[in-house]
mmCIF file with all atom_site columns, C-alpha atoms and ligand atoms in Angstrom:
data_model
loop_
_atom_site.group_PDB
_atom_site.id
_atom_site.type_symbol
_atom_site.label_atom_id
_atom_site.label_alt_id
_atom_site.label_comp_id
_atom_site.label_asym_id
_atom_site.label_entity_id
_atom_site.label_seq_id
_atom_site.pdbx_PDB_ins_code
_atom_site.Cartn_x
_atom_site.Cartn_y
_atom_site.Cartn_z
_atom_site.occupancy
_atom_site.B_iso_or_equiv
_atom_site.pdbx_formal_charge
_atom_site.auth_seq_id
_atom_site.auth_comp_id
_atom_site.auth_asym_id
_atom_site.auth_atom_id
_atom_site.pdbx_PDB_model_num
ATOM   1   C CA . MET A 1 1   ? 39.355 -148.534 34.016 1.00 0.00 ? 1   MET A CA 1
ATOM   2   C CA . LEU A 1 2   ? 38.775 -146.695 30.716 1.00 0.00 ? 2   LEU A CA 1
ATOM   3   C CA . ARG A 1 3   ? 39.683 -143.010 31.023 1.00 0.00 ? 3   ARG A CA 1
ATOM   4   C CA . VAL A 1 4   ? 37.322 -140.964 28.843 1.00 0.00 ? 4   VAL A CA 1
ATOM   5   C CA . ALA A 1 5   ? 37.214 -137.328 27.723 1.00 0.00 ? 5   ALA A CA 1
ATOM   6   C CA . VAL A 1 6   ? 33.964 -136.068 26.174 1.00 0.00 ? 6   VAL A CA 1
ATOM   7   C CA . MET A 1 7   ? 34.103 -133.204 23.670 1.00 0.00 ? 7   MET A CA 1
ATOM   8   C CA . VAL A 1 8   ? 31.016 -131.010 23.288 1.00 0.00 ? 8   VAL A CA 1
ATOM   9   C CA . SER A 1 9   ? 29.815 -127.791 21.623 1.00 0.00 ? 9   SER A CA 1
ATOM   10  C CA . GLY A 1 10  ? 26.167 -127.370 22.597 1.00 0.00 ? 10  GLY A CA 1
ATOM   11  C CA . GLY A 1 11  ? 23.365 -128.531 24.859 1.00 0.00 ? 11  GLY A CA 1
ATOM   12  C CA . GLY A 1 12  ? 25.068 -131.745 25.915 1.00 0.00 ? 12  GLY A CA 1
ATOM   13  C CA . THR A 1 13  ? 22.109 -134.134 25.878 1.00 0.00 ? 13  THR A CA 1
ATOM   14  C CA . ASN A 1 14  ? 24.423 -136.890 24.617 1.00 0.00 ? 14  ASN A CA 1
ATOM   15  C CA . LEU A 1 15  ? 26.891 -136.034 27.399 1.00 0.00 ? 15  LEU A CA 1
ATOM   16  C CA . GLN A 1 16  ? 24.046 -136.277 29.905 1.00 0.00 ? 16  GLN A CA 1
ATOM   17  C CA . ALA A 1 17  ? 23.106 -139.703 28.575 1.00 0.00 ? 17  ALA A CA 1
ATOM   18  C CA . ILE A 1 18  ? 26.709 -140.821 29.150 1.00 0.00 ? 18  ILE A CA 1
ATOM   19  C CA . ILE A 1 19  ? 26.806 -139.333 32.677 1.00 0.00 ? 19  ILE A CA 1
ATOM   20  C CA . ASP A 1 20  ? 23.495 -140.999 33.564 1.00 0.00 ? 20  ASP A CA 1
ATOM   21  C CA . ALA A 1 21  ? 24.662 -144.335 32.129 1.00 0.00 ? 21  ALA A CA 1
ATOM   22  C CA . VAL A 1 22  ? 27.845 -144.282 34.242 1.00 0.00 ? 22  VAL A CA 1
ATOM   23  C CA . ASP A 1 23  ? 25.826 -143.359 37.341 1.00 0.00 ? 23  ASP A CA 1
ATOM   24  C CA . SER A 1 24  ? 23.294 -146.161 36.705 1.00 0.00 ? 24  SER A CA 1
ATOM   25  C CA . GLY A 1 25  ? 25.927 -148.787 35.914 1.00 0.00 ? 25  GLY A CA 1
ATOM   26  C CA . ARG A 1 26  ? 24.909 -149.201 32.246 1.00 0.00 ? 26  ARG A CA 1
ATOM   27  C CA . ILE A 1 27  ? 28.447 -148.080 31.486 1.00 0.00 ? 27  ILE A CA 1
ATOM   28  C CA . THR A 1 28  ? 31.010 -149.976 33.559 1.00 0.00 ? 28  THR A CA 1
ATOM   29  C CA . ASN A 1 29  ? 34.767 -149.842 33.992 1.00 0.00 ? 29  ASN A CA 1
ATOM   30  C CA . THR A 1 30  ? 34.828 -146.182 32.904 1.00 0.00 ? 30  THR A CA 1
ATOM   31  C CA . GLU A 1 31  ? 35.965 -142.875 34.388 1.00 0.00 ? 31  GLU A CA 1
ATOM   32  C CA . LEU A 1 32  ? 34.754 -139.589 32.839 1.00 0.00 ? 32  LEU A CA 1
ATOM   33  C CA . VAL A 1 33  ? 37.963 -137.594 33.257 1.00 0.00 ? 33  VAL A CA 1
ATOM   34  C CA . ALA A 1 34  ? 36.939 -134.294 31.625 1.00 0.00 ? 34  ALA A CA 1
ATOM   35  C CA . VAL A 1 35  ? 34.514 -132.480 29.332 1.00 0.00 ? 35  VAL A CA 1
ATOM   36  C CA . ILE A 1 36  ? 36.140 -130.231 26.737 1.00 0.00 ? 36  ILE A CA 1
ATOM   37  C CA . SER A 1 37  ? 34.246 -127.599 24.737 1.00 0.00 ? 37  SER A CA 1
ATOM   38  C CA . ASN A 1 38  ? 35.153 -125.084 22.047 1.00 0.00 ? 38  ASN A CA 1
ATOM   39  C CA . ASN A 1 39  ? 32.230 -122.974 23.289 1.00 0.00 ? 39  ASN A CA 1
ATOM   40  C CA . LYS A 1 40  ? 32.480 -121.393 26.752 1.00 0.00 ? 40  LYS A CA 1
ATOM   41  C CA . ASN A 1 41  ? 28.692 -120.940 26.780 1.00 0.00 ? 41  ASN A CA 1
ATOM   42  C CA . ALA A 1 42  ? 27.855 -124.550 26.005 1.00 0.00 ? 42  ALA A CA 1
ATOM   43  C CA . TYR A 1 43  ? 25.193 -125.806 28.422 1.00 0.00 ? 43  TYR A CA 1
ATOM   44  C CA . ALA A 1 44  ? 27.028 -129.130 28.280 1.00 0.00 ? 44  ALA A CA 1
ATOM   45  C CA . LEU A 1 45  ? 29.657 -127.515 30.559 1.00 0.00 ? 45  LEU A CA 1
ATOM   46  C CA . GLU A 1 46  ? 26.962 -126.876 33.184 1.00 0.00 ? 46  GLU A CA 1
ATOM   47  C CA . ARG A 1 47  ? 26.021 -130.538 32.989 1.00 0.00 ? 47  ARG A CA 1
ATOM   48  C CA . ALA A 1 48  ? 29.676 -131.481 33.559 1.00 0.00 ? 48  ALA A CA 1
ATOM   49  C CA . LYS A 1 49  ? 29.970 -129.156 36.579 1.00 0.00 ? 49  LYS A CA 1
ATOM   50  C CA . LYS A 1 50  ? 26.765 -130.561 38.121 1.00 0.00 ? 50  LYS A CA 1
ATOM   51  C CA . ALA A 1 51  ? 28.179 -134.070 37.708 1.00 0.00 ? 51  ALA A CA 1
ATOM   52  C CA . GLY A 1 52  ? 31.492 -133.070 39.307 1.00 0.00 ? 52  GLY A CA 1
ATOM   53  C CA . ILE A 1 53  ? 33.419 -133.619 36.080 1.00 0.00 ? 53  ILE A CA 1
ATOM   54  C CA . ARG A 1 54  ? 36.306 -131.309 35.181 1.00 0.00 ? 54  ARG A CA 1
ATOM   55  C CA . ASP A 1 55  ? 35.230 -128.825 32.480 1.00 0.00 ? 55  ASP A CA 1
ATOM   56  C CA . ILE A 1 56  ? 37.736 -127.327 30.058 1.00 0.00 ? 56  ILE A CA 1
ATOM   57  C CA . VAL A 1 57  ? 37.305 -124.722 27.304 1.00 0.00 ? 57  VAL A CA 1
ATOM   58  C CA . VAL A 1 58  ? 39.679 -124.656 24.349 1.00 0.00 ? 58  VAL A CA 1
ATOM   59  C CA . SER A 1 59  ? 38.224 -122.183 21.866 1.00 0.00 ? 59  SER A CA 1
ATOM   60  C CA . PRO A 1 60  ? 39.580 -121.320 18.397 1.00 0.00 ? 60  PRO A CA 1
ATOM   61  C CA . LYS A 1 61  ? 38.591 -117.703 19.189 1.00 0.00 ? 61  LYS A CA 1
ATOM   62  C CA . ASP A 1 62  ? 41.336 -117.574 21.819 1.00 0.00 ? 62  ASP A CA 1
ATOM   63  C CA . TYR A 1 63  ? 44.145 -118.368 19.378 1.00 0.00 ? 63  TYR A CA 1
ATOM   64  C CA . GLU A 1 64  ? 45.857 -116.418 16.605 1.00 0.00 ? 64  GLU A CA 1
ATOM   65  C CA . SER A 1 65  ? 45.579 -119.266 14.129 1.00 0.00 ? 65  SER A CA 1
ATOM   66  C CA . ARG A 1 66  ? 43.968 -122.663 13.584 1.00 0.00 ? 66  ARG A CA 1
ATOM   67  C CA . GLU A 1 67  ? 47.398 -124.235 13.953 1.00 0.00 ? 67  GLU A CA 1
ATOM   68  C CA . ALA A 1 68  ? 47.832 -122.641 17.395 1.00 0.00 ? 68  ALA A CA 1
ATOM   69  C CA . PHE A 1 69  ? 44.363 -123.845 18.426 1.00 0.00 ? 69  PHE A CA 1
ATOM   70  C CA . ASN A 1 70  ? 45.080 -127.346 17.147 1.00 0.00 ? 70  ASN A CA 1
ATOM   71  C CA . GLN A 1 71  ? 48.319 -127.468 19.134 1.00 0.00 ? 71  GLN A CA 1
ATOM   72  C CA . ALA A 1 72  ? 46.604 -126.263 22.297 1.00 0.00 ? 72  ALA A CA 1
ATOM   73  C CA . LEU A 1 73  ? 43.807 -128.812 21.887 1.00 0.00 ? 73  LEU A CA 1
ATOM   74  C CA . ILE A 1 74  ? 46.247 -131.684 21.382 1.00 0.00 ? 74  ILE A CA 1
ATOM   75  C CA . GLU A 1 75  ? 48.328 -130.623 24.406 1.00 0.00 ? 75  GLU A CA 1
ATOM   76  C CA . THR A 1 76  ? 45.184 -130.387 26.534 1.00 0.00 ? 76  THR A CA 1
ATOM   77  C CA . VAL A 1 77  ? 43.948 -133.836 25.515 1.00 0.00 ? 77  VAL A CA 1
ATOM   78  C CA . ASP A 1 78  ? 47.394 -135.389 25.928 1.00 0.00 ? 78  ASP A CA 1
ATOM   79  C CA . SER A 1 79  ? 47.690 -133.940 29.436 1.00 0.00 ? 79  SER A CA 1
ATOM   80  C CA . LEU A 1 80  ? 44.518 -135.807 30.464 1.00 0.00 ? 80  LEU A CA 1
ATOM   81  C CA . LYS A 1 81  ? 46.061 -139.190 29.583 1.00 0.00 ? 81  LYS A CA 1
ATOM   82  C CA . VAL A 1 82  ? 42.765 -140.606 28.302 1.00 0.00 ? 82  VAL A CA 1
ATOM   83  C CA . ASP A 1 83  ? 42.115 -143.912 26.548 1.00 0.00 ? 83  ASP A CA 1
ATOM   84  C CA . LEU A 1 84  ? 39.037 -142.751 24.615 1.00 0.00 ? 84  LEU A CA 1
ATOM   85  C CA . ILE A 1 85  ? 37.791 -139.424 23.265 1.00 0.00 ? 85  ILE A CA 1
ATOM   86  C CA . VAL A 1 86  ? 34.025 -139.154 22.698 1.00 0.00 ? 86  VAL A CA 1
ATOM   87  C CA . LEU A 1 87  ? 32.711 -136.458 20.327 1.00 0.00 ? 87  LEU A CA 1
ATOM   88  C CA . ALA A 1 88  ? 29.198 -135.723 21.597 1.00 0.00 ? 88  ALA A CA 1
ATOM   89  C CA . GLY A 1 89  ? 27.846 -132.889 19.490 1.00 0.00 ? 89  GLY A CA 1
ATOM   90  C CA . TYR A 1 90  ? 31.357 -131.462 18.964 1.00 0.00 ? 90  TYR A CA 1
ATOM   91  C CA . LEU A 1 91  ? 31.365 -129.213 15.896 1.00 0.00 ? 91  LEU A CA 1
ATOM   92  C CA . VAL A 1 92  ? 35.052 -128.334 15.403 1.00 0.00 ? 92  VAL A CA 1
ATOM   93  C CA . VAL A 1 93  ? 37.263 -130.303 12.976 1.00 0.00 ? 93  VAL A CA 1
ATOM   94  C CA . ILE A 1 94  ? 39.614 -132.615 14.887 1.00 0.00 ? 94  ILE A CA 1
ATOM   95  C CA . PRO A 1 95  ? 43.270 -131.903 13.983 1.00 0.00 ? 95  PRO A CA 1
ATOM   96  C CA . PRO A 1 96  ? 44.717 -134.622 11.693 1.00 0.00 ? 96  PRO A CA 1
ATOM   97  C CA . GLU A 1 97  ? 47.694 -135.004 14.055 1.00 0.00 ? 97  GLU A CA 1
ATOM   98  C CA . MET A 1 98  ? 45.276 -135.838 16.884 1.00 0.00 ? 98  MET A CA 1
ATOM   99  C CA . ILE A 1 99  ? 43.534 -138.450 14.717 1.00 0.00 ? 99  ILE A CA 1
ATOM   100 C CA . ASP A 1 100 ? 46.917 -140.061 13.996 1.00 0.00 ? 100 ASP A CA 1
ATOM   101 C CA . ARG A 1 101 ? 47.828 -140.039 17.689 1.00 0.00 ? 101 ARG A CA 1
ATOM   102 C CA . TYR A 1 102 ? 44.456 -141.450 18.808 1.00 0.00 ? 102 TYR A CA 1
ATOM   103 C CA . GLU A 1 103 ? 43.788 -143.868 15.936 1.00 0.00 ? 103 GLU A CA 1
ATOM   104 C CA . ASN A 1 104 ? 40.590 -145.834 16.662 1.00 0.00 ? 104 ASN A CA 1
ATOM   105 C CA . ARG A 1 105 ? 40.371 -144.112 20.064 1.00 0.00 ? 105 ARG A CA 1
ATOM   106 C CA . ILE A 1 106 ? 38.056 -141.253 19.019 1.00 0.00 ? 106 ILE A CA 1
ATOM   107 C CA . ILE A 1 107 ? 34.341 -141.984 18.516 1.00 0.00 ? 107 ILE A CA 1
ATOM   108 C CA . ASN A 1 108 ? 31.542 -139.752 17.211 1.00 0.00 ? 108 ASN A CA 1
ATOM   109 C CA . ILE A 1 109 ? 27.741 -139.861 17.270 1.00 0.00 ? 109 ILE A CA 1
ATOM   110 C CA . HIS A 1 110 ? 26.125 -138.850 13.994 1.00 0.00 ? 110 HIS A CA 1
ATOM   111 C CA . PRO A 1 111 ? 22.329 -138.398 13.769 1.00 0.00 ? 111 PRO A CA 1
ATOM   112 C CA . SER A 1 112 ? 21.771 -140.471 10.609 1.00 0.00 ? 112 SER A CA 1
ATOM   113 C CA . LEU A 1 113 ? 22.300 -144.008 9.309  1.00 0.00 ? 113 LEU A CA 1
ATOM   114 C CA . ILE A 1 114 ? 25.706 -143.442 7.696  1.00 0.00 ? 114 ILE A CA 1
ATOM   115 C CA . PRO A 1 115 ? 26.362 -143.346 4.700  1.00 0.00 ? 115 PRO A CA 1
ATOM   116 C CA . SER A 1 116 ? 23.072 -141.447 4.342  1.00 0.00 ? 116 SER A CA 1
ATOM   117 C CA . PHE A 1 117 ? 22.903 -137.724 5.149  1.00 0.00 ? 117 PHE A CA 1
ATOM   118 C CA . CYS A 1 118 ? 26.467 -137.365 6.366  1.00 0.00 ? 118 CYS A CA 1
ATOM   119 C CA . GLY A 1 119 ? 29.675 -135.600 5.408  1.00 0.00 ? 119 GLY A CA 1
ATOM   120 C CA . THR A 1 120 ? 30.448 -131.912 5.135  1.00 0.00 ? 120 THR A CA 1
ATOM   121 C CA . GLY A 1 121 ? 27.481 -129.679 5.995  1.00 0.00 ? 121 GLY A CA 1
ATOM   122 C CA . PHE A 1 122 ? 25.388 -132.492 7.520  1.00 0.00 ? 122 PHE A CA 1
ATOM   123 C CA . TYR A 1 123 ? 25.146 -131.757 11.241 1.00 0.00 ? 123 TYR A CA 1
ATOM   124 C CA . GLY A 1 124 ? 22.448 -131.103 13.844 1.00 0.00 ? 124 GLY A CA 1
ATOM   125 C CA . LEU A 1 125 ? 19.083 -130.099 12.401 1.00 0.00 ? 125 LEU A CA 1
ATOM   126 C CA . LYS A 1 126 ? 20.404 -130.002 8.818  1.00 0.00 ? 126 LYS A CA 1
ATOM   127 C CA . VAL A 1 127 ? 20.568 -133.800 8.837  1.00 0.00 ? 127 VAL A CA 1
ATOM   128 C CA . HIS A 1 128 ? 16.862 -134.123 9.654  1.00 0.00 ? 128 HIS A CA 1
ATOM   129 C CA . GLU A 1 129 ? 15.855 -131.398 7.219  1.00 0.00 ? 129 GLU A CA 1
ATOM   130 C CA . ALA A 1 130 ? 17.601 -133.345 4.432  1.00 0.00 ? 130 ALA A CA 1
ATOM   131 C CA . ALA A 1 131 ? 15.968 -136.639 5.482  1.00 0.00 ? 131 ALA A CA 1
ATOM   132 C CA . LEU A 1 132 ? 12.476 -135.099 5.443  1.00 0.00 ? 132 LEU A CA 1
ATOM   133 C CA . GLN A 1 133 ? 13.228 -133.368 2.140  1.00 0.00 ? 133 GLN A CA 1
ATOM   134 C CA . ARG A 1 134 ? 14.244 -136.709 0.603  1.00 0.00 ? 134 ARG A CA 1
ATOM   135 C CA . GLY A 1 135 ? 11.160 -138.385 2.038  1.00 0.00 ? 135 GLY A CA 1
ATOM   136 C CA . VAL A 1 136 ? 12.916 -141.346 3.663  1.00 0.00 ? 136 VAL A CA 1
ATOM   137 C CA . LYS A 1 137 ? 10.729 -143.525 5.911  1.00 0.00 ? 137 LYS A CA 1
ATOM   138 C CA . VAL A 1 138 ? 13.527 -144.628 8.247  1.00 0.00 ? 138 VAL A CA 1
ATOM   139 C CA . VAL A 1 139 ? 16.306 -142.563 9.814  1.00 0.00 ? 139 VAL A CA 1
ATOM   140 C CA . GLY A 1 140 ? 18.517 -143.268 12.811 1.00 0.00 ? 140 GLY A CA 1
ATOM   141 C CA . ALA A 1 141 ? 21.926 -142.684 14.357 1.00 0.00 ? 141 ALA A CA 1
ATOM   142 C CA . THR A 1 142 ? 25.445 -144.041 14.003 1.00 0.00 ? 142 THR A CA 1
ATOM   143 C CA . VAL A 1 143 ? 28.418 -144.276 16.345 1.00 0.00 ? 143 VAL A CA 1
ATOM   144 C CA . HIS A 1 144 ? 31.689 -144.577 14.455 1.00 0.00 ? 144 HIS A CA 1
ATOM   145 C CA . PHE A 1 145 ? 35.416 -144.243 14.936 1.00 0.00 ? 145 PHE A CA 1
ATOM   146 C CA . VAL A 1 146 ? 36.768 -140.921 13.706 1.00 0.00 ? 146 VAL A CA 1
ATOM   147 C CA . ASP A 1 147 ? 39.267 -140.955 10.847 1.00 0.00 ? 147 ASP A CA 1
ATOM   148 C CA . LYS A 1 148 ? 40.507 -138.078 8.705  1.00 0.00 ? 148 LYS A CA 1
ATOM   149 C CA . GLY A 1 149 ? 37.345 -137.994 6.624  1.00 0.00 ? 149 GLY A CA 1
ATOM   150 C CA . THR A 1 150 ? 33.990 -136.533 7.682  1.00 0.00 ? 150 THR A CA 1
ATOM   151 C CA . ASP A 1 151 ? 31.760 -139.267 9.173  1.00 0.00 ? 151 ASP A CA 1
ATOM   152 C CA . THR A 1 152 ? 33.778 -141.902 7.277  1.00 0.00 ? 152 THR A CA 1
ATOM   153 C CA . GLY A 1 153 ? 35.446 -143.997 9.999  1.00 0.00 ? 153 GLY A CA 1
ATOM   154 C CA . PRO A 1 154 ? 34.596 -147.619 10.918 1.00 0.00 ? 154 PRO A CA 1
ATOM   155 C CA . ILE A 1 155 ? 30.967 -147.970 12.055 1.00 0.00 ? 155 ILE A CA 1
ATOM   156 C CA . ILE A 1 156 ? 30.523 -149.279 15.603 1.00 0.00 ? 156 ILE A CA 1
ATOM   157 C CA . LEU A 1 157 ? 26.745 -149.222 16.215 1.00 0.00 ? 157 LEU A CA 1
ATOM   158 C CA . GLN A 1 158 ? 23.614 -148.068 14.370 1.00 0.00 ? 158 GLN A CA 1
ATOM   159 C CA . LYS A 1 159 ? 19.948 -147.889 15.329 1.00 0.00 ? 159 LYS A CA 1
ATOM   160 C CA . ALA A 1 160 ? 16.954 -147.198 13.067 1.00 0.00 ? 160 ALA A CA 1
ATOM   161 C CA . VAL A 1 161 ? 14.123 -144.808 13.942 1.00 0.00 ? 161 VAL A CA 1
ATOM   162 C CA . ALA A 1 162 ? 10.806 -144.450 12.059 1.00 0.00 ? 162 ALA A CA 1
ATOM   163 C CA . VAL A 1 163 ? 9.836  -141.186 10.391 1.00 0.00 ? 163 VAL A CA 1
ATOM   164 C CA . GLU A 1 164 ? 6.223  -140.353 11.278 1.00 0.00 ? 164 GLU A CA 1
ATOM   165 C CA . GLU A 1 165 ? 3.549  -138.458 9.332  1.00 0.00 ? 165 GLU A CA 1
ATOM   166 C CA . GLY A 1 166 ? 3.815  -134.729 9.944  1.00 0.00 ? 166 GLY A CA 1
ATOM   167 C CA . ASP A 1 167 ? 7.310  -134.842 11.465 1.00 0.00 ? 167 ASP A CA 1
ATOM   168 C CA . THR A 1 168 ? 9.144  -131.541 11.562 1.00 0.00 ? 168 THR A CA 1
ATOM   169 C CA . PRO A 1 169 ? 12.966 -131.493 11.668 1.00 0.00 ? 169 PRO A CA 1
ATOM   170 C CA . LYS A 1 170 ? 12.879 -130.632 15.402 1.00 0.00 ? 170 LYS A CA 1
ATOM   171 C CA . VAL A 1 171 ? 10.418 -133.413 16.230 1.00 0.00 ? 171 VAL A CA 1
ATOM   172 C CA . LEU A 1 172 ? 12.426 -135.935 14.205 1.00 0.00 ? 172 LEU A CA 1
ATOM   173 C CA . GLN A 1 173 ? 15.707 -134.807 15.809 1.00 0.00 ? 173 GLN A CA 1
ATOM   174 C CA . GLN A 1 174 ? 14.257 -135.298 19.283 1.00 0.00 ? 174 GLN A CA 1
ATOM   175 C CA . ARG A 1 175 ? 13.005 -138.807 18.412 1.00 0.00 ? 175 ARG A CA 1
ATOM   176 C CA . VAL A 1 176 ? 16.391 -139.774 16.950 1.00 0.00 ? 176 VAL A CA 1
ATOM   177 C CA . MET A 1 177 ? 18.145 -138.495 20.071 1.00 0.00 ? 177 MET A CA 1
ATOM   178 C CA . GLU A 1 178 ? 15.732 -140.263 22.466 1.00 0.00 ? 178 GLU A CA 1
ATOM   179 C CA . GLN A 1 179 ? 15.414 -143.557 20.569 1.00 0.00 ? 179 GLN A CA 1
ATOM   180 C CA . ALA A 1 180 ? 18.914 -143.853 19.124 1.00 0.00 ? 180 ALA A CA 1
ATOM   181 C CA . GLU A 1 181 ? 21.678 -141.410 20.102 1.00 0.00 ? 181 GLU A CA 1
ATOM   182 C CA . TRP A 1 182 ? 21.204 -141.523 23.859 1.00 0.00 ? 182 TRP A CA 1
ATOM   183 C CA . ILE A 1 183 ? 21.175 -145.352 23.697 1.00 0.00 ? 183 ILE A CA 1
ATOM   184 C CA . LEU A 1 184 ? 23.976 -145.977 21.208 1.00 0.00 ? 184 LEU A CA 1
ATOM   185 C CA . LEU A 1 185 ? 26.693 -143.695 22.595 1.00 0.00 ? 185 LEU A CA 1
ATOM   186 C CA . PRO A 1 186 ? 26.639 -145.147 26.141 1.00 0.00 ? 186 PRO A CA 1
ATOM   187 C CA . GLN A 1 187 ? 26.445 -148.658 24.682 1.00 0.00 ? 187 GLN A CA 1
ATOM   188 C CA . ALA A 1 188 ? 29.502 -148.027 22.478 1.00 0.00 ? 188 ALA A CA 1
ATOM   189 C CA . ILE A 1 189 ? 31.505 -146.664 25.423 1.00 0.00 ? 189 ILE A CA 1
ATOM   190 C CA . ASP A 1 190 ? 30.596 -149.705 27.546 1.00 0.00 ? 190 ASP A CA 1
ATOM   191 C CA . ASP A 1 191 ? 31.554 -152.047 24.676 1.00 0.00 ? 191 ASP A CA 1
ATOM   192 C CA . ILE A 1 192 ? 34.955 -150.347 24.353 1.00 0.00 ? 192 ILE A CA 1
ATOM   193 C CA . ALA A 1 193 ? 35.496 -150.169 28.117 1.00 0.00 ? 193 ALA A CA 1
ATOM   194 C CA . ASN A 1 194 ? 34.899 -153.918 28.307 1.00 0.00 ? 194 ASN A CA 1
ATOM   195 C CA . ASP A 1 195 ? 37.049 -154.745 25.295 1.00 0.00 ? 195 ASP A CA 1
ATOM   196 C CA . ARG A 1 196 ? 34.231 -156.051 23.100 1.00 0.00 ? 196 ARG A CA 1
ATOM   197 C CA . ILE A 1 197 ? 35.257 -154.011 20.036 1.00 0.00 ? 197 ILE A CA 1
ATOM   198 C CA . VAL A 1 198 ? 38.089 -154.560 17.544 1.00 0.00 ? 198 VAL A CA 1
ATOM   199 C CA . VAL A 1 199 ? 38.730 -153.032 14.102 1.00 0.00 ? 199 VAL A CA 1
ATOM   200 C CA . VAL A 1 200 ? 39.726 -155.537 11.400 1.00 0.00 ? 200 VAL A CA 1
ATOM   201 C CA . ASP A 1 201 ? 40.420 -154.330 7.842  1.00 0.00 ? 201 ASP A CA 1
ATOM   202 C CA . GLY A 1 202 ? 38.628 -151.040 8.538  1.00 0.00 ? 202 GLY A CA 1
ATOM   203 C CA . ARG A 1 203 ? 35.481 -152.681 9.862  1.00 0.00 ? 203 ARG A CA 1
ATOM   204 C CA . VAL A 1 204 ? 34.359 -153.121 13.467 1.00 0.00 ? 204 VAL A CA 1
ATOM   205 C CA . VAL A 1 205 ? 34.135 -156.678 14.721 1.00 0.00 ? 205 VAL A CA 1
ATOM   206 C CA . VAL A 1 206 ? 32.431 -157.457 18.029 1.00 0.00 ? 206 VAL A CA 1
ATOM   207 C CA . ARG A 1 207 ? 34.434 -159.981 20.059 1.00 0.00 ? 207 ARG A CA 1
HETATM 208 C C1 . GRF B 2 .   ? 22.630 -133.683 18.118 1.00 0.00 ? 1   GRF B C1 1
HETATM 209 O O1 . GRF B 2 .   ? 21.852 -133.495 16.959 1.00 0.00 ? 1   GRF B O1 1
HETATM 210 C C2 . GRF B 2 .   ? 23.588 -134.821 17.894 1.00 0.00 ? 1   GRF B C2 1
HETATM 211 O O2 . GRF B 2 .   ? 23.058 -135.741 16.972 1.00 0.00 ? 1   GRF B O2 1
HETATM 212 C C3 . GRF B 2 .   ? 24.750 -134.176 17.264 1.00 0.00 ? 1   GRF B C3 1
HETATM 213 O O3 . GRF B 2 .   ? 24.880 -132.922 17.937 1.00 0.00 ? 1   GRF B O3 1
HETATM 214 C C4 . GRF B 2 .   ? 23.553 -132.467 18.300 1.00 0.00 ? 1   GRF B C4 1
HETATM 215 C C5 . GRF B 2 .   ? 23.527 -131.888 19.690 1.00 0.00 ? 1   GRF B C5 1
HETATM 216 O O4 . GRF B 2 .   ? 23.829 -132.879 20.595 1.00 0.00 ? 1   GRF B O4 1
HETATM 217 N N1 . GRF B 2 .   ? 25.905 -135.018 17.373 1.00 0.00 ? 1   GRF B N1 1
HETATM 218 P P1 . GRF B 2 .   ? 23.941 -132.566 22.198 1.00 0.00 ? 1   GRF B P1 1
HETATM 219 O O5 . GRF B 2 .   ? 22.541 -132.290 22.699 1.00 0.00 ? 1   GRF B O5 1
HETATM 220 O O6 . GRF B 2 .   ? 24.838 -131.351 22.367 1.00 0.00 ? 1   GRF B O6 1
HETATM 221 O O7 . GRF B 2 .   ? 24.509 -133.819 22.758 1.00 0.00 ? 1   GRF B O7 1
#
């Protein structure tokens, strides 16, 4: 049974997709152990409570320094004894020590086809604003392992989504979430929970 912690900062629609997938059996062999947020007001925490999943807040605002926050976050995650950490709209930089400790055991959903529109400053709506500004005809989402870079770890799954005439950033974001993010993240968790994923020379190979 794969023990999973989900880390969130906002509305939690990706978290909800994971919860629904576990409930419907699209994700198997998985236990959602806890939801951790940096933001005590994140609606994602309400979603966790409704689903009967332990909700934890570890906020940088509650610590004297970033180092103290990092230490508290690592201790919290370690105490949960999880096999996989899922970043689902989590907007705080993961401490390098945590990335070392959980090498290829932290995954992230990014709302673009990496390596497009990713890296520092590309998150949430900003990603879709940049895509529309560039005039691309296809966008999408990517699930990848987290390494010490920003959106640079081994790619697990990607799914393309068409840009449509007249799209606004909000409309495009919603389509990418519905047609890609909410499908890919549960699928990646199920693949990992059922041992279908391995990283070879920095690239993901499906068994
Ligand atoms: C979404 O744009 C997602 O792509 C990104 O964070 C945003 C909010 O996601 N990772 P959620 O609704 O909090 O899951």
